[in-house]
Short mmCIF file of the N, C-alpha and C atoms (twelve columns), coordinates in Angstrom:
data_MODEL
# 
_entry.id   MODEL 
# 
loop_
_atom_site.group_PDB 
_atom_site.id 
_atom_site.type_symbol 
_atom_site.label_atom_id 
_atom_site.label_alt_id 
_atom_site.label_comp_id 
_atom_site.label_asym_id 
_atom_site.label_seq_id 
_atom_site.Cartn_x 
_atom_site.Cartn_y 
_atom_site.Cartn_z 
_atom_site.pdbx_PDB_model_num 
ATOM 1   N N  . VAL A 1  113.102 99.023  116.286 1 
ATOM 2   C CA . VAL A 1  114.739 98.673  116.523 1 
ATOM 3   C C  . VAL A 1  115.437 98.739  115.251 1 
ATOM 4   N N  . THR A 2  114.760 98.429  114.560 1 
ATOM 5   C CA . THR A 2  115.279 98.325  112.902 1 
ATOM 6   C C  . THR A 2  115.672 99.613  112.394 1 
ATOM 7   N N  . ARG A 3  115.290 100.581 112.770 1 
ATOM 8   C CA . ARG A 3  115.255 102.157 112.025 1 
ATOM 9   C C  . ARG A 3  116.822 102.376 112.755 1 
ATOM 10  N N  . VAL A 4  116.982 102.275 114.184 1 
ATOM 11  C CA . VAL A 4  118.138 102.536 115.215 1 
ATOM 12  C C  . VAL A 4  119.104 101.475 114.656 1 
ATOM 13  N N  . LEU A 5  118.840 99.963  114.322 1 
ATOM 14  C CA . LEU A 5  120.510 99.438  113.563 1 
ATOM 15  C C  . LEU A 5  120.666 99.997  112.268 1 
ATOM 16  N N  . GLU A 6  119.630 99.850  111.991 1 
ATOM 17  C CA . GLU A 6  120.036 101.171 110.133 1 
ATOM 18  C C  . GLU A 6  120.882 102.315 110.370 1 
ATOM 19  N N  . SER A 7  120.865 102.899 111.357 1 
ATOM 20  C CA . SER A 7  121.102 104.706 110.752 1 
ATOM 21  C C  . SER A 7  122.369 104.259 110.820 1 
ATOM 22  N N  . GLU A 8  122.946 105.791 109.981 1 
ATOM 23  C CA . GLU A 8  124.430 105.372 109.973 1 
ATOM 24  C C  . GLU A 8  125.016 105.434 110.847 1 
ATOM 25  N N  . ASP A 9  124.864 106.570 112.534 1 
ATOM 26  C CA . ASP A 9  124.915 107.091 113.085 1 
ATOM 27  C C  . ASP A 9  125.175 106.172 114.515 1 
ATOM 28  N N  . PHE A 10 124.447 104.778 114.240 1 
ATOM 29  C CA . PHE A 10 124.585 103.387 114.912 1 
ATOM 30  C C  . PHE A 10 126.127 103.225 115.224 1 
ATOM 31  N N  . ARG A 11 126.981 103.391 116.287 1 
ATOM 32  C CA . ARG A 11 127.953 102.851 116.985 1 
ATOM 33  C C  . ARG A 11 127.866 101.706 118.104 1 
ATOM 34  N N  . ARG A 12 128.156 101.085 118.431 1 
ATOM 35  C CA . ARG A 12 127.989 100.186 119.653 1 
ATOM 36  C C  . ARG A 12 129.282 100.066 120.080 1 
ATOM 37  N N  . GLU A 13 130.096 100.737 120.991 1 
ATOM 38  C CA . GLU A 13 131.449 99.610  121.596 1 
ATOM 39  C C  . GLU A 13 131.600 99.326  122.828 1 
ATOM 40  N N  . GLU A 14 131.815 97.468  122.862 1 
ATOM 41  C CA . GLU A 14 131.280 96.845  123.966 1 
ATOM 42  C C  . GLU A 14 131.324 98.162  125.318 1 
ATOM 43  N N  . ASP A 15 130.401 97.500  126.226 1 
ATOM 44  C CA . ASP A 15 130.209 97.691  127.312 1 
ATOM 45  C C  . ASP A 15 130.246 99.498  127.961 1 
ATOM 46  N N  . SER A 16 129.502 99.893  126.493 1 
ATOM 47  C CA . SER A 16 129.199 101.162 126.527 1 
ATOM 48  C C  . SER A 16 127.795 101.637 125.850 1 
ATOM 49  N N  . ASP A 17 127.352 102.465 126.795 1 
ATOM 50  C CA . ASP A 17 125.803 103.137 126.827 1 
ATOM 51  C C  . ASP A 17 126.106 103.549 125.212 1 
ATOM 52  N N  . VAL A 18 124.716 103.688 124.387 1 
ATOM 53  C CA . VAL A 18 124.276 104.708 123.695 1 
ATOM 54  C C  . VAL A 18 123.160 105.050 124.141 1 
ATOM 55  N N  . SER A 19 122.937 106.144 123.380 1 
ATOM 56  C CA . SER A 19 121.662 107.363 123.500 1 
ATOM 57  C C  . SER A 19 121.584 108.225 122.073 1 
ATOM 58  N N  . GLY A 20 120.502 108.351 121.874 1 
ATOM 59  C CA . GLY A 20 120.454 109.461 120.692 1 
ATOM 60  C C  . GLY A 20 119.017 109.523 120.181 1 
ATOM 61  N N  . TRP A 21 119.108 109.587 118.546 1 
ATOM 62  C CA . TRP A 21 117.831 109.806 118.568 1 
ATOM 63  C C  . TRP A 21 118.231 109.279 116.804 1 
ATOM 64  N N  . THR A 22 117.216 109.023 115.879 1 
ATOM 65  C CA . THR A 22 117.445 108.515 114.682 1 
ATOM 66  C C  . THR A 22 116.290 109.253 113.509 1 
ATOM 67  N N  . ASP A 23 116.552 109.755 112.574 1 
ATOM 68  C CA . ASP A 23 115.414 110.137 111.864 1 
ATOM 69  C C  . ASP A 23 115.288 109.594 110.144 1 
ATOM 70  N N  . ARG A 24 115.968 108.459 110.674 1 
ATOM 71  C CA . ARG A 24 115.991 107.244 109.438 1 
ATOM 72  C C  . ARG A 24 114.827 106.968 109.128 1 
ATOM 73  N N  . PHE A 25 114.229 107.018 107.875 1 
ATOM 74  C CA . PHE A 25 112.720 106.218 107.204 1 
ATOM 75  C C  . PHE A 25 113.273 105.530 106.429 1 
ATOM 76  N N  . ILE A 26 113.003 104.328 106.424 1 
ATOM 77  C CA . ILE A 26 113.693 102.985 106.140 1 
ATOM 78  C C  . ILE A 26 112.584 102.765 104.544 1 
ATOM 79  N N  . TYR A 27 112.686 102.475 103.410 1 
ATOM 80  C CA . TYR A 27 111.670 102.111 102.422 1 
ATOM 81  C C  . TYR A 27 111.958 101.651 100.941 1 
ATOM 82  N N  . PRO A 28 111.056 100.459 100.069 1 
ATOM 83  C CA . PRO A 28 111.676 100.030 99.513  1 
ATOM 84  C C  . PRO A 28 113.042 100.433 98.680  1 
ATOM 85  N N  . GLY A 29 113.731 99.528  98.309  1 
ATOM 86  C CA . GLY A 29 114.234 99.992  97.638  1 
ATOM 87  C C  . GLY A 29 116.113 99.937  98.673  1 
ATOM 88  N N  . GLN A 30 115.891 100.500 99.824  1 
ATOM 89  C CA . GLN A 30 117.199 100.372 100.672 1 
ATOM 90  C C  . GLN A 30 118.030 99.021  101.014 1 
ATOM 91  N N  . THR A 31 118.743 99.068  101.453 1 
ATOM 92  C CA . THR A 31 119.792 97.785  101.439 1 
ATOM 93  C C  . THR A 31 119.817 97.737  102.995 1 
ATOM 94  N N  . PHE A 32 119.493 96.637  103.702 1 
ATOM 95  C CA . PHE A 32 119.830 96.381  105.185 1 
ATOM 96  C C  . PHE A 32 121.569 96.330  105.388 1 
ATOM 97  N N  . ARG A 33 122.177 96.517  106.280 1 
ATOM 98  C CA . ARG A 33 123.227 96.606  106.080 1 
ATOM 99  C C  . ARG A 33 123.834 95.382  108.050 1 
ATOM 100 N N  . HIS A 34 122.306 95.926  108.640 1 
ATOM 101 C CA . HIS A 34 122.780 95.275  110.145 1 
ATOM 102 C C  . HIS A 34 122.064 94.332  110.705 1 
ATOM 103 N N  . THR A 35 121.029 94.326  109.387 1 
ATOM 104 C CA . THR A 35 119.166 93.270  110.277 1 
ATOM 105 C C  . THR A 35 119.385 91.966  108.704 1 
ATOM 106 N N  . ASP A 36 119.033 91.264  109.443 1 
ATOM 107 C CA . ASP A 36 118.927 89.843  108.749 1 
ATOM 108 C C  . ASP A 36 117.583 88.716  108.819 1 
ATOM 109 N N  . HIS A 37 117.056 89.347  109.423 1 
ATOM 110 C CA . HIS A 37 115.822 88.855  110.568 1 
ATOM 111 C C  . HIS A 37 114.401 90.200  110.929 1 
ATOM 112 N N  . LEU A 38 113.230 90.047  110.493 1 
ATOM 113 C CA . LEU A 38 112.446 91.190  110.615 1 
ATOM 114 C C  . LEU A 38 110.845 90.203  111.061 1 
ATOM 115 N N  . LEU A 39 111.173 89.990  112.713 1 
ATOM 116 C CA . LEU A 39 109.659 90.345  113.207 1 
ATOM 117 C C  . LEU A 39 108.632 91.384  113.369 1 
ATOM 118 N N  . THR A 40 107.568 90.952  112.965 1 
ATOM 119 C CA . THR A 40 107.026 92.342  113.053 1 
ATOM 120 C C  . THR A 40 105.063 91.647  112.574 1 
ATOM 121 N N  . ASN A 41 104.353 92.379  112.645 1 
ATOM 122 C CA . ASN A 41 102.739 92.515  112.599 1 
ATOM 123 C C  . ASN A 41 102.750 92.451  111.042 1 
ATOM 124 N N  . PHE A 42 100.982 92.921  110.798 1 
ATOM 125 C CA . PHE A 42 100.485 93.323  109.660 1 
ATOM 126 C C  . PHE A 42 100.044 93.842  109.624 1 
ATOM 127 N N  . HIS A 43 100.173 94.863  108.936 1 
ATOM 128 C CA . HIS A 43 100.686 96.106  109.336 1 
ATOM 129 C C  . HIS A 43 99.532  96.851  108.229 1 
ATOM 130 N N  . LEU A 44 98.781  97.734  108.725 1 
ATOM 131 C CA . LEU A 44 97.417  98.457  107.188 1 
ATOM 132 C C  . LEU A 44 98.769  98.346  106.267 1 
ATOM 133 N N  . PRO A 45 98.303  98.738  104.912 1 
ATOM 134 C CA . PRO A 45 98.541  98.986  103.545 1 
ATOM 135 C C  . PRO A 45 98.923  101.034 103.991 1 
ATOM 136 N N  . LYS A 46 99.836  100.881 103.018 1 
ATOM 137 C CA . LYS A 46 99.915  102.523 102.634 1 
ATOM 138 C C  . LYS A 46 100.705 103.227 104.378 1 
ATOM 139 N N  . SER A 47 100.893 102.342 105.236 1 
ATOM 140 C CA . SER A 47 101.520 102.551 106.578 1 
ATOM 141 C C  . SER A 47 103.266 103.165 106.325 1 
ATOM 142 N N  . THR A 48 103.859 103.502 107.646 1 
ATOM 143 C CA . THR A 48 105.259 103.595 107.599 1 
ATOM 144 C C  . THR A 48 105.821 101.648 107.592 1 
ATOM 145 N N  . LEU A 49 105.312 101.264 108.936 1 
ATOM 146 C CA . LEU A 49 105.998 99.494  108.896 1 
ATOM 147 C C  . LEU A 49 105.616 99.038  107.572 1 
ATOM 148 N N  . TYR A 50 104.554 98.756  107.270 1 
ATOM 149 C CA . TYR A 50 104.136 98.324  105.866 1 
ATOM 150 C C  . TYR A 50 105.707 98.316  104.878 1 
ATOM 151 N N  . MET A 51 105.848 99.466  104.967 1 
ATOM 152 C CA . MET A 51 106.919 100.106 104.353 1 
ATOM 153 C C  . MET A 51 107.993 100.082 104.267 1 
ATOM 154 N N  . LEU A 52 108.383 99.696  105.689 1 
ATOM 155 C CA . LEU A 52 109.481 99.011  106.601 1 
ATOM 156 C C  . LEU A 52 109.336 97.104  105.967 1 
ATOM 157 N N  . ALA A 53 108.607 97.003  106.058 1 
ATOM 158 C CA . ALA A 53 108.186 95.377  105.899 1 
ATOM 159 C C  . ALA A 53 108.654 95.136  104.136 1 
ATOM 160 N N  . CYS A 54 108.051 96.087  103.385 1 
ATOM 161 C CA . CYS A 54 108.235 95.771  101.607 1 
ATOM 162 C C  . CYS A 54 109.492 96.274  101.592 1 
ATOM 163 N N  . ALA A 55 110.521 97.152  102.234 1 
ATOM 164 C CA . ALA A 55 111.525 97.056  102.006 1 
ATOM 165 C C  . ALA A 55 113.057 95.975  102.648 1 
ATOM 166 N N  . PHE A 56 111.877 95.140  103.601 1 
ATOM 167 C CA . PHE A 56 112.624 94.162  103.572 1 
ATOM 168 C C  . PHE A 56 112.698 92.616  102.693 1 
ATOM 169 N N  . ALA A 57 111.570 92.353  102.403 1 
ATOM 170 C CA . ALA A 57 110.851 91.685  102.186 1 
ATOM 171 C C  . ALA A 57 110.895 91.790  100.701 1 
ATOM 172 N N  . GLY A 58 110.586 93.300  100.373 1 
ATOM 173 C CA . GLY A 58 110.513 92.726  98.706  1 
ATOM 174 C C  . GLY A 58 108.769 93.510  98.430  1 
ATOM 175 N N  . PRO A 59 108.365 94.035  97.798  1 
ATOM 176 C CA . PRO A 59 106.897 94.646  97.496  1 
ATOM 177 C C  . PRO A 59 106.148 93.332  97.520  1 
ATOM 178 N N  . SER A 60 106.815 92.395  96.457  1 
ATOM 179 C CA . SER A 60 105.899 91.348  95.605  1 
ATOM 180 C C  . SER A 60 105.583 90.329  97.019  1 
ATOM 181 N N  . TYR A 61 106.460 89.876  97.724  1 
ATOM 182 C CA . TYR A 61 106.771 88.773  98.358  1 
ATOM 183 C C  . TYR A 61 105.589 89.394  99.301  1 
ATOM 184 N N  . LEU A 62 105.677 90.491  100.258 1 
ATOM 185 C CA . LEU A 62 105.046 90.671  100.930 1 
ATOM 186 C C  . LEU A 62 103.346 90.888  100.324 1 
ATOM 187 N N  . LYS A 63 103.435 91.347  99.394  1 
ATOM 188 C CA . LYS A 63 101.996 91.673  98.622  1 
ATOM 189 C C  . LYS A 63 101.432 89.288  98.711  1 
ATOM 190 N N  . GLN A 64 102.255 89.112  98.381  1 
ATOM 191 C CA . GLN A 64 101.984 87.403  98.567  1 
ATOM 192 C C  . GLN A 64 101.880 86.800  99.474  1 
ATOM 193 N N  . ALA A 65 102.577 87.467  100.840 1 
ATOM 194 C CA . ALA A 65 102.105 86.855  102.219 1 
ATOM 195 C C  . ALA A 65 100.937 87.635  102.467 1 
ATOM 196 N N  . TYR A 66 100.451 88.483  102.625 1 
ATOM 197 C CA . TYR A 66 99.277  89.396  102.960 1 
ATOM 198 C C  . TYR A 66 98.044  88.616  102.193 1 
ATOM 199 N N  . GLU A 67 97.885  87.942  101.346 1 
ATOM 200 C CA . GLU A 67 97.133  87.478  100.635 1 
ATOM 201 C C  . GLU A 67 96.965  86.180  100.970 1 
ATOM 202 N N  . GLU A 68 98.089  85.675  101.143 1 
ATOM 203 C CA . GLU A 68 98.381  84.145  102.029 1 
ATOM 204 C C  . GLU A 68 97.473  84.187  103.696 1 
ATOM 205 N N  . ALA A 69 97.833  85.370  104.186 1 
ATOM 206 C CA . ALA A 69 97.289  85.680  105.755 1 
ATOM 207 C C  . ALA A 69 95.495  85.751  105.833 1 
ATOM 208 N N  . ILE A 70 95.321  86.682  104.315 1 
ATOM 209 C CA . ILE A 70 93.841  87.133  104.700 1 
ATOM 210 C C  . ILE A 70 92.958  85.370  104.320 1 
ATOM 211 N N  . GLN A 71 93.845  84.709  103.261 1 
ATOM 212 C CA . GLN A 71 92.815  83.456  103.201 1 
ATOM 213 C C  . GLN A 71 93.019  83.158  104.468 1 
ATOM 214 N N  . ALA A 72 93.977  82.901  104.701 1 
ATOM 215 C CA . ALA A 72 94.139  81.836  106.296 1 
ATOM 216 C C  . ALA A 72 92.949  82.517  107.274 1 
ATOM 217 N N  . ARG A 73 92.611  83.721  107.001 1 
ATOM 218 C CA . ARG A 73 91.662  84.765  107.957 1 
ATOM 219 C C  . ARG A 73 92.965  84.766  109.175 1 
ATOM 220 N N  . TYR A 74 93.891  85.323  109.263 1 
ATOM 221 C CA . TYR A 74 95.018  85.620  110.460 1 
ATOM 222 C C  . TYR A 74 94.537  87.368  110.969 1 
ATOM 223 N N  . ARG A 75 94.627  87.441  112.150 1 
ATOM 224 C CA . ARG A 75 94.572  88.862  112.628 1 
ATOM 225 C C  . ARG A 75 95.450  89.730  112.091 1 
ATOM 226 N N  . PHE A 76 95.162  90.875  111.294 1 
ATOM 227 C CA . PHE A 76 95.847  91.849  111.598 1 
ATOM 228 C C  . PHE A 76 96.002  92.960  112.058 1 
ATOM 229 N N  . PHE A 77 97.046  93.568  111.963 1 
ATOM 230 C CA . PHE A 77 97.904  95.245  113.130 1 
ATOM 231 C C  . PHE A 77 97.509  94.585  114.475 1 
ATOM 232 N N  . SER A 78 98.192  95.570  115.341 1 
ATOM 233 C CA . SER A 78 98.447  95.620  116.840 1 
ATOM 234 C C  . SER A 78 98.889  94.644  117.380 1 
ATOM 235 N N  . TYR A 79 97.047  94.309  117.584 1 
ATOM 236 C CA . TYR A 79 97.503  93.070  118.635 1 
ATOM 237 C C  . TYR A 79 96.929  91.530  118.040 1 
ATOM 238 N N  . GLY A 80 97.122  91.627  116.333 1 
ATOM 239 C CA . GLY A 80 96.839  90.536  115.249 1 
ATOM 240 C C  . GLY A 80 97.646  89.210  115.491 1 
ATOM 241 N N  . ASP A 81 98.191  88.580  114.468 1 
ATOM 242 C CA . ASP A 81 98.873  87.334  114.350 1 
ATOM 243 C C  . ASP A 81 100.440 88.245  113.597 1 
ATOM 244 N N  . ALA A 82 101.648 87.846  113.828 1 
ATOM 245 C CA . ALA A 82 102.959 88.416  113.259 1 
ATOM 246 C C  . ALA A 82 103.910 87.340  112.400 1 
ATOM 247 N N  . MET A 83 104.334 88.132  111.987 1 
ATOM 248 C CA . MET A 83 105.072 87.177  110.840 1 
ATOM 249 C C  . MET A 83 106.633 87.812  111.436 1 
ATOM 250 N N  . LEU A 84 107.214 86.317  110.823 1 
ATOM 251 C CA . LEU A 84 108.655 86.475  110.756 1 
ATOM 252 C C  . LEU A 84 109.272 86.125  109.040 1 
ATOM 253 N N  . ILE A 85 110.383 87.178  108.928 1 
ATOM 254 C CA . ILE A 85 110.749 87.259  107.664 1 
ATOM 255 C C  . ILE A 85 112.635 86.973  107.726 1 
ATOM 256 N N  . LEU A 86 112.678 85.860  107.115 1 
ATOM 257 C CA . LEU A 86 113.891 85.532  106.854 1 
ATOM 258 C C  . LEU A 86 114.682 85.755  105.732 1 
# 
């Protein structure tokens, strides 16, 4: 959903259907225009989803969050614990 919201071509008029695709790749250093919260899992390092979370929260903040999650024995990956980044 984040990729769609942040896509350049995303436009929604009231009461209209939207369809299409995006090739948007989100990576650290990009500015988010339409997203101000992110609910996601703890992802594998070097994955595209980890990069998206780094882009949103900042690499150093996310690294600290992962270190705390490891110490607290959080579960990682698809069926693990989630994090809410505000």
